[in-house]
Coordinates of C-alpha atoms in Angstrom, one line a residue:
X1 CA 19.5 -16.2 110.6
X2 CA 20.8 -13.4 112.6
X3 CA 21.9 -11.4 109.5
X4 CA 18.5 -11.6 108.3
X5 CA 16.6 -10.5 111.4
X6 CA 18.8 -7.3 111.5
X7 CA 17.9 -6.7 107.9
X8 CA 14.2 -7.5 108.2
X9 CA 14.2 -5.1 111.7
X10 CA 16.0 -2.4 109.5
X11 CA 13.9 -2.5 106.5
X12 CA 11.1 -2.2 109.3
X13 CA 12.0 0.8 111.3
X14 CA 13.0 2.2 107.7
X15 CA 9.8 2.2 106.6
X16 CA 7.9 3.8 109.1
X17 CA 10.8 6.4 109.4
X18 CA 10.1 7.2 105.8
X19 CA 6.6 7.4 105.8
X20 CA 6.6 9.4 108.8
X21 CA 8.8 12.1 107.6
X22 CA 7.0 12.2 104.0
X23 CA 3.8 12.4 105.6
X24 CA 4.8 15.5 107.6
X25 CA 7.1 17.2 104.6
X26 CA 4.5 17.0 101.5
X27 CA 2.0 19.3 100.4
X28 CA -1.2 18.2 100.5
X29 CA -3.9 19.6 98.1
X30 CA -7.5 18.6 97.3
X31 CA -6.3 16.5 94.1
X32 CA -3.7 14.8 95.5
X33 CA -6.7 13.5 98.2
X34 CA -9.1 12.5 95.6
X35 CA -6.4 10.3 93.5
X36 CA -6.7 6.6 94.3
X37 CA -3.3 4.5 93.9
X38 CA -4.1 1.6 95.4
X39 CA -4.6 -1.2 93.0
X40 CA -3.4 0.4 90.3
X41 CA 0.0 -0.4 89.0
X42 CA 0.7 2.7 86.9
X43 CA 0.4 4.7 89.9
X44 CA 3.2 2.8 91.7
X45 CA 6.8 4.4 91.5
X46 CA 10.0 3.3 92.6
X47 CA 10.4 4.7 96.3
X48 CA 14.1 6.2 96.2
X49 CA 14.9 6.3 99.3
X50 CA 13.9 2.8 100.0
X51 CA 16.5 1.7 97.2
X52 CA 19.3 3.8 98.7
X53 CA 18.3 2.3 102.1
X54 CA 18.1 -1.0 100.7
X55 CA 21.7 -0.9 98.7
X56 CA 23.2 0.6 102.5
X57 CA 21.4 -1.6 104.2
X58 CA 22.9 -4.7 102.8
X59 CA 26.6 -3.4 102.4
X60 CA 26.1 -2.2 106.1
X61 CA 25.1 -5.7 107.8
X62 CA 28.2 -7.6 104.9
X63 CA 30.7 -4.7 106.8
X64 CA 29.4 -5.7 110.2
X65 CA 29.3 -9.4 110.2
X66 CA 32.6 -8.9 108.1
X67 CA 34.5 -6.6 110.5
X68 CA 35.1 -4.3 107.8
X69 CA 37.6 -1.3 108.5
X70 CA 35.1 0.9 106.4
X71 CA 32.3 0.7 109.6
X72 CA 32.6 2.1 112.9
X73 CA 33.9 -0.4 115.6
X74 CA 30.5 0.0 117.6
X75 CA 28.6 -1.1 114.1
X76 CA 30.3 -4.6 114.4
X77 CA 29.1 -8.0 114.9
X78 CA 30.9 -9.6 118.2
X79 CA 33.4 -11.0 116.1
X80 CA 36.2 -14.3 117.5
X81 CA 37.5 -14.3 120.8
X82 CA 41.4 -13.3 120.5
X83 CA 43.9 -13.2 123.4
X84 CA 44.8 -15.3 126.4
X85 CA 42.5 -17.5 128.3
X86 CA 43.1 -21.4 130.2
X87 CA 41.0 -23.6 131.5
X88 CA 41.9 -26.2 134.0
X89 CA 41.2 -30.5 133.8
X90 CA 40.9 -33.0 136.1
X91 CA 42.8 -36.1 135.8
X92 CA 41.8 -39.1 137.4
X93 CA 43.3 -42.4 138.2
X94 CA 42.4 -46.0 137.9
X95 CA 43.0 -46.1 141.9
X96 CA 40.6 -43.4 142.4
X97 CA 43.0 -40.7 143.1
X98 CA 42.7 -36.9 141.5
X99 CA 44.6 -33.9 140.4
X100 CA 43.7 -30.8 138.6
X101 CA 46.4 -29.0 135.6
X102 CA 45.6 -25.5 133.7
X103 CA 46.1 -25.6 130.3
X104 CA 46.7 -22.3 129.0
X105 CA 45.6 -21.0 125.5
X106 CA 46.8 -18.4 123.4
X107 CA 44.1 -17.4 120.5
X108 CA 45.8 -15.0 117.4
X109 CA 44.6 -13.7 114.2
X110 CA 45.1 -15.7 111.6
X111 CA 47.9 -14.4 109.9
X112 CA 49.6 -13.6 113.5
X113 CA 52.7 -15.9 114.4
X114 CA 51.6 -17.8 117.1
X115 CA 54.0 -16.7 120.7
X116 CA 55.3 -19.5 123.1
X117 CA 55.5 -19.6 127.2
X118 CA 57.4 -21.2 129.3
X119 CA 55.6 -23.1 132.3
X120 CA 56.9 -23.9 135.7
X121 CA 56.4 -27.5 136.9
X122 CA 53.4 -28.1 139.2
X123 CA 53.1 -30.4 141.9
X124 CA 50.7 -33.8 141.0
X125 CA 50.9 -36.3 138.6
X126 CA 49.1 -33.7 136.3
X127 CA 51.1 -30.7 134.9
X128 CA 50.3 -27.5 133.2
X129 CA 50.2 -26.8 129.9
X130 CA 50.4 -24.4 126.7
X131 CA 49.1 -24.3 123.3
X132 CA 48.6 -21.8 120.5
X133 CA 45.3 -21.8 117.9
X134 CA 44.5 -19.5 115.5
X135 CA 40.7 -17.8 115.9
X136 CA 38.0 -19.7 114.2
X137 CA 40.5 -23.0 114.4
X138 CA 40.2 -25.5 116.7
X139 CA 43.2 -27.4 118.7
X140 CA 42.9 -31.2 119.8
X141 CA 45.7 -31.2 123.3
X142 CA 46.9 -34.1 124.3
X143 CA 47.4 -32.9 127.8
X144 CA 48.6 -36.2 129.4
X145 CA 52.0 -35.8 127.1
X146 CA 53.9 -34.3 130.0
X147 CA 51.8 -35.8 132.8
X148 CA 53.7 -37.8 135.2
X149 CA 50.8 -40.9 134.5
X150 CA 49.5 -40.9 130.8
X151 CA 46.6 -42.2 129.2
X152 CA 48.4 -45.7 128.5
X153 CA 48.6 -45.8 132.4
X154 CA 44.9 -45.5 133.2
X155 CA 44.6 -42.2 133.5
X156 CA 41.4 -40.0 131.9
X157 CA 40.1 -36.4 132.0
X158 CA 37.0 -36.6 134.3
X159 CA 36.0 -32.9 134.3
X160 CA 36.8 -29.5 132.8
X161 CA 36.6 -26.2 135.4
X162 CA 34.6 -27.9 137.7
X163 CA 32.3 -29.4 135.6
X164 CA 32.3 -33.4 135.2
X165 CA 32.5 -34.1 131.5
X166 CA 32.7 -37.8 129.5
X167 CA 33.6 -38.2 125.6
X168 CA 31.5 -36.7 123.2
X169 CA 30.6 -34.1 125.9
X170 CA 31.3 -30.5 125.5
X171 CA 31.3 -27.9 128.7
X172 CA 31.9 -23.9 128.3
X173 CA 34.8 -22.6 129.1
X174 CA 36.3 -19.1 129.1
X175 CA 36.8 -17.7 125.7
X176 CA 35.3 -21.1 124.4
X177 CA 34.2 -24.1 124.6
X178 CA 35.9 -27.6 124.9
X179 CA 34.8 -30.9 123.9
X180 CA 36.1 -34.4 124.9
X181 CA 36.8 -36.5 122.1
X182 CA 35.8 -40.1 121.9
X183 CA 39.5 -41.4 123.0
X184 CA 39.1 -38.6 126.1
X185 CA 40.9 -36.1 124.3
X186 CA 40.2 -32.2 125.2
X187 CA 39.5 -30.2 121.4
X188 CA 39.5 -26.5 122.7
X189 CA 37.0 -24.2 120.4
X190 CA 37.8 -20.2 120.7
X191 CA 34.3 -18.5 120.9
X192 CA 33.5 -17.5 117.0
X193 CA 31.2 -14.5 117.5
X194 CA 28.7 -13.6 115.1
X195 CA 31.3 -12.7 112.6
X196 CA 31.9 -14.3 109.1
X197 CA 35.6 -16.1 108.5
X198 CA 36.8 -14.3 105.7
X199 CA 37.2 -17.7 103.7
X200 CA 33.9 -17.8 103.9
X201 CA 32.9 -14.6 103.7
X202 CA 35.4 -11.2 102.7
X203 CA 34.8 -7.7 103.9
X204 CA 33.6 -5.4 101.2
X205 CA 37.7 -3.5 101.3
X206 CA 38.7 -6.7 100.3
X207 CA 36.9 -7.7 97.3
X208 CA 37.4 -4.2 96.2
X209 CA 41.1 -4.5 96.6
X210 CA 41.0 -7.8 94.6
X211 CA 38.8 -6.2 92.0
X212 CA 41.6 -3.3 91.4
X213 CA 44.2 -6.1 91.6
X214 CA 42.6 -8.3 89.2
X215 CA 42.0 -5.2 86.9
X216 CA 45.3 -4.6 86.5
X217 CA 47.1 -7.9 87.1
X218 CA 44.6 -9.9 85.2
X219 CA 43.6 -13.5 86.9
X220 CA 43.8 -17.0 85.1
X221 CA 45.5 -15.5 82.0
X222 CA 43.4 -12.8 81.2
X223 CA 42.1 -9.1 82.3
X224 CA 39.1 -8.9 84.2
X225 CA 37.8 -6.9 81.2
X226 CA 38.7 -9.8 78.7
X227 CA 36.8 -12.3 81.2
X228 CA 33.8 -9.9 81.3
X229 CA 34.1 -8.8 78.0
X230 CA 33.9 -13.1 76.8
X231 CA 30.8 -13.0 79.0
X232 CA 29.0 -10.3 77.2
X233 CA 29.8 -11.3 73.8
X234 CA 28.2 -15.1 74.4
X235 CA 25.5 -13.6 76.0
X236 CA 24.4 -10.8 73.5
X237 CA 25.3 -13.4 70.5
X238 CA 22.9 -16.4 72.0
X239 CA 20.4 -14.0 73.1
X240 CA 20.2 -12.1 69.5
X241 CA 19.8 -15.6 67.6
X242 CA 17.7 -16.7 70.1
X243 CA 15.0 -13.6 69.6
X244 CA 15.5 -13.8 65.4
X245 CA 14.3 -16.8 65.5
X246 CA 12.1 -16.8 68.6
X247 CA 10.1 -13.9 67.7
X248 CA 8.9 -14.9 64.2
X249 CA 8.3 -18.3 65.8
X250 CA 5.8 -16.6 68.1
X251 CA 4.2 -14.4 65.6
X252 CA 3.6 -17.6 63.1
X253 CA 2.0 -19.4 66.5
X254 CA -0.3 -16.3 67.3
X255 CA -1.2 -15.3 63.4
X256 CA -1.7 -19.1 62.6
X257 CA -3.4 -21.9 63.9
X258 CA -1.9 -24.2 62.0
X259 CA 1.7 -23.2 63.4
X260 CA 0.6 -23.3 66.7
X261 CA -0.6 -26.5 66.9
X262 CA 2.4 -27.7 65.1
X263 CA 4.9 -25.9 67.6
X264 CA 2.9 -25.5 70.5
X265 CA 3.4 -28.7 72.1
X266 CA 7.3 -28.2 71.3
X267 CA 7.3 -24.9 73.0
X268 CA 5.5 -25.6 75.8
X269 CA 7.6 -28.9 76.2
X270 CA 10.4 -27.0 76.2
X271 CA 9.7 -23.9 78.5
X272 CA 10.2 -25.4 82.0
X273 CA 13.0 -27.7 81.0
X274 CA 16.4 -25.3 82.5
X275 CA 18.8 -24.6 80.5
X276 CA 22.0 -26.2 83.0
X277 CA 19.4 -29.7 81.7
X278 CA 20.5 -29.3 78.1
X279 CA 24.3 -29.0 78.7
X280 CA 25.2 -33.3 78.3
X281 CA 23.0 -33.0 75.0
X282 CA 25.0 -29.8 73.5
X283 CA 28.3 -31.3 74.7
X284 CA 27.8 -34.5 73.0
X285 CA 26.2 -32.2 69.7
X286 CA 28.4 -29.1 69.6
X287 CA 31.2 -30.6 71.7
X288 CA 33.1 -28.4 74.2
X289 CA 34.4 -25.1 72.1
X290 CA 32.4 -21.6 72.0
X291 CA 29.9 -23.4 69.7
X292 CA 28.3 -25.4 72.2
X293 CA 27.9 -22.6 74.6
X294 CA 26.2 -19.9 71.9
X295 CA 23.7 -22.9 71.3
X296 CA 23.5 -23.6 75.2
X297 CA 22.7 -19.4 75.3
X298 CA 20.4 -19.8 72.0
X299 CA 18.3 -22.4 73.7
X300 CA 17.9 -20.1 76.9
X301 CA 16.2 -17.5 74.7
X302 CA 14.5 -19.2 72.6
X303 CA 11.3 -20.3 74.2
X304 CA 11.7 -17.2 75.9
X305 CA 11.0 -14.8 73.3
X306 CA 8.9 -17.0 71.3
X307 CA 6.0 -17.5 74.0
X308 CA 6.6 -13.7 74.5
X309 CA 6.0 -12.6 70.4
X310 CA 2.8 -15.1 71.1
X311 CA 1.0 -13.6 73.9
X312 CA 2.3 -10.4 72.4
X313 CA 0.0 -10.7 69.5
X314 CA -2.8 -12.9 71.2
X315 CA -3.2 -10.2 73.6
X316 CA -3.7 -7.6 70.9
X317 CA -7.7 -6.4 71.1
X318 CA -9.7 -7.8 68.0
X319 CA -11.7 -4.2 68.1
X320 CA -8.1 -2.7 66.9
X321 CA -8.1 -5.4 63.9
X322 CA -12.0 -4.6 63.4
X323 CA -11.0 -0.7 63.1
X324 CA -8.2 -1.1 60.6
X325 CA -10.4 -3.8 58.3
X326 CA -13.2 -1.3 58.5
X327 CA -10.3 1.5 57.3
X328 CA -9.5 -1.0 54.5
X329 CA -6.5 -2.0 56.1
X330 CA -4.8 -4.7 54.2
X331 CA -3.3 -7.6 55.6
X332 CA 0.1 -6.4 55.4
X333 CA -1.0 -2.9 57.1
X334 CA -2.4 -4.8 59.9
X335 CA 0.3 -6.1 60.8
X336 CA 2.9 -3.4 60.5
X337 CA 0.3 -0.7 61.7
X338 CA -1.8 -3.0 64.3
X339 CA 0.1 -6.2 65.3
X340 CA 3.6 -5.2 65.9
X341 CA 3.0 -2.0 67.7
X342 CA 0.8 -3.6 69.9
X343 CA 2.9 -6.9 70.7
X344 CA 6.2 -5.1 71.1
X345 CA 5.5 -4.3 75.3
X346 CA 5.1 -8.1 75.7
X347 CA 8.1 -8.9 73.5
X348 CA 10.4 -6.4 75.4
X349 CA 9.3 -7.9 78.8
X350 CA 10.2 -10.9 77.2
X351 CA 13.4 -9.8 76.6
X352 CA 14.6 -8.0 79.2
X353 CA 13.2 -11.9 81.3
X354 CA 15.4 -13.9 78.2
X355 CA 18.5 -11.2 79.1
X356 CA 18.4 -12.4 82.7
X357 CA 17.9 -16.1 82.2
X358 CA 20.8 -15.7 79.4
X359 CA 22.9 -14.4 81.8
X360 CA 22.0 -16.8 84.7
X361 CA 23.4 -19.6 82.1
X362 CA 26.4 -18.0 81.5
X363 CA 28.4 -19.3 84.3
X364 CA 27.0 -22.9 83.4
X365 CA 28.1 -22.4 79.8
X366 CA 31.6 -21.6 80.8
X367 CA 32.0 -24.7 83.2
X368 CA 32.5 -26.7 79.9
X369 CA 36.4 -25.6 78.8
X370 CA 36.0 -22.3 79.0
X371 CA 39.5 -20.1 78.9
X372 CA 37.6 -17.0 79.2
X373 CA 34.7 -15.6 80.9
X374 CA 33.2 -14.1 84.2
X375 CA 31.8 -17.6 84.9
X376 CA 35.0 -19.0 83.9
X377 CA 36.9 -16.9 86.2
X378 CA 34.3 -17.9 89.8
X379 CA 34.7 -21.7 88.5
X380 CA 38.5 -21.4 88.6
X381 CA 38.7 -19.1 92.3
X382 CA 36.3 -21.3 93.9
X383 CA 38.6 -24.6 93.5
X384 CA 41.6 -22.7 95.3
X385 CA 39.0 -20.8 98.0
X386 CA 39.4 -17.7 96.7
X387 CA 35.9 -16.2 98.0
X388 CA 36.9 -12.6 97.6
X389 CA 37.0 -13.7 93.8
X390 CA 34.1 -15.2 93.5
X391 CA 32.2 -12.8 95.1
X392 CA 33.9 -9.7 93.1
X393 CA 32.4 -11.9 90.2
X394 CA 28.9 -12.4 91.2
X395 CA 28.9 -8.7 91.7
X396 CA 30.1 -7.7 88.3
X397 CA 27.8 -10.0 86.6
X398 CA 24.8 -8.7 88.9
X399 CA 26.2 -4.6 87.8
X400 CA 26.2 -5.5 84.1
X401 CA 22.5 -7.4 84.2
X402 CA 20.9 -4.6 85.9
X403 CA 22.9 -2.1 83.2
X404 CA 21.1 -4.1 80.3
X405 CA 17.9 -4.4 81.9
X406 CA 18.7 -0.6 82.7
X407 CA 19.2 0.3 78.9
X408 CA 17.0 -2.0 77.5
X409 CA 14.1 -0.1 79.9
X410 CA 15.4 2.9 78.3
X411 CA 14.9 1.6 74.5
X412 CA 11.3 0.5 75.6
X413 CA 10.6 4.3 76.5
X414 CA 11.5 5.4 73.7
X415 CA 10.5 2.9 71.3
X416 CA 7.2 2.1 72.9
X417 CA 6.1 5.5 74.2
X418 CA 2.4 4.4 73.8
X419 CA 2.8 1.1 76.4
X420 CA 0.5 1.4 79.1
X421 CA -2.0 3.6 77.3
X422 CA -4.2 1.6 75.8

């Protein structure tokens, strides 16, 4: 929750800071005035600086709830409490009588060795102790174990610093917090901060240092590349056979009524059914090798591309196909001169949406046996905890979807130049 509010405060003040320094830098001119934007999506651009603000923005708050070495100390979340503190207990007697103890707690880094102290005796039937926990850990303290009257005797922790405290009951303390267990036992809790445990969440230095490691060390039997590389080739190879035969589907369901009454139903029975639905079904068709996963990948484009050919050619305007009859246009002409051209935007949006959805599946494809591939390699870091890994993962996966949908962008420029234009 906090992350967010720091992010939604940033992308606030970022915004007006931006607008306020374009307002006062660009040149003004009686055009400019008259244009009107609002409404209409051609006139809307991709802000850069709100992208490069975005991208900091979000590696910026990961560093700081991370601790990351690559930010400024001052730019930190308060992170775990680490050092020396004590609190002290009061020990009470069946006969009434009471007698306070300190216990004193040393908190370390996690991959510290934990340091011992010697205590001197104190007077009572309660005595002091010492204990050593690791930040974010927690440390159960049987405090009665060198207590001249034990637990087995009667005796029970009544308070904590002052403040009177029964099982199940947690008080504040310095550095922490402690909370009676149900038998009477004080659990001590170093303060966490705001700050993310890097088994749950790694600095940014550290998933790059695993990236370079697993780059040249390789992870699970193969090169990062090879994983990737696995990826990629299901991907493009499910998503091509899903779009030869999804986009002649659609055409024969937007040329013909016939076909799309026939497959209609089938299509639109199949759209909103996910893909991670169909993977029992393809197991139990294809069984478990590459097969079943290039069909699991087929079946994610599919539907896709074909409902994209159709609307691609429904939303072609019948006074184009009046204009080329009147011409004396033949079928054939229409098509390759009216239809196509016209249905190609829709098919590429279709596309770039079948790419992503493709590449969504992957990781579900590789669950099933997979030696090989980015989804492969998550699946297999996340059993042993290995978050950097995982992460590193989602990133590269994330890097090489926005690359396609980057390049296939590109090809729409230039193979469409006329989209938008009526």
């Amino acid at each position: 929750m906090i992350p967010f509010l720091v992010y939604l405060a940033i992308f606030i003040a970022a915004f007006y800071v931006v607008r306020y320094i374009t307002q006062k830098t660009a040149i003004q001119d009686y055009t400019s005035l008259k244009t009107v934007t609002f409404g209409d999506e051609s006139a809307v651009r991709s802000n850069r600086a709100a992208s490069v603000i975005s991208i900091a923005t979000i590696f910026v708050i990961w560093g700081a709830f991370t601790g990351s070495t690559l930010l400024p100390k001052f730019m930190h979340a308060p992170g775990p409490f680490v050092g020396d503190t004590s609190f002290t207990y009061t020990a009470e007697l069946p006969d009434g009588s009471t007698d306070d103890a300190t216990v004193y707690f040393h908190v370390h880094e996690t991959n510290a060795e934990p340091v011992e102290r010697a205590l001197e005796d104190s007077e009572g039937f309660a005595k002091d102790d010492f204990a050593a926990v690791a930040m974010w850990r927690s440390k159960l303290l049987r405090v009665d174990r060198n207590d001249d009257v034990t637990k087995s005797d009667g005796a029970q922790v009544v308070a904590i610093d002052g403040q009177a405290i029964a099982p199940g009951e947690k008080v504040d303390v310095a550095g922490g917090t402690v909370t009676l267990s149900d038998k009477g036992t004080p659990n001590f809790q170093p303060s966490t901060g705001w700050q993310m445990e890097p088994i749950w969440l790694p600095s940014p230095e550290a998933v790059v240092k695993r990236t370079i490691d697993i780059a040249s060390e390789g992870f699970q039997g193969s090169t990062l590349w090879e994983h990737l590389g696995f990826s990629l080739y299901r991907v493009v190879l499910g998503f091509v056979l899903g779009a030869l035969v999804g986009i002649p589907l659609g055409y024969a369901m937007g040329l013909s009524d016939w076909f799309r009454g026939w497959f209609d139903p089938i299509v639109e029975f199949m759209r909103p059914v996910p893909p991670l639905a169909l993977i029992p079904l393809v197991i139990i068709w294809a069984g478990i090798g590459e097969t079943g996963k290039i069909i699991l990948l087929f079946l994610a484009a599919l539907w896709i591309m074909a409902i994209a050919a159709r609307s691609g050619v429904s939303g072609v305007k019948i006074s184009k196909v009046h204009a080329a009859y009147s011409l004396g246009a033949s079928k054939f002409q229409i098509m390759r001169h009216v239809i196509v051209p016209n249905s190609l935007p829709e098919i590429f949006t279709g596309a770039r949406v079948a790419m992503g959805v493709c590449w969504g599946t992957v990781v579900a494809a590789e669950l099933v046996a997979a030696e090989k591939g980015a989804g492969k390699m998550i699946v297999a870091a996340s059993k042993f905890q290995n978050t950097d890994i995982v992460i590193m993962g989602i990133i590269l996966i994330g890097i090489i979807g926005f690359g396609i949908d980057v390049l296939m962008r590109y090809a729409e420029k230039v193979l469409v130049p006329w989209k938008g234009k009526g």
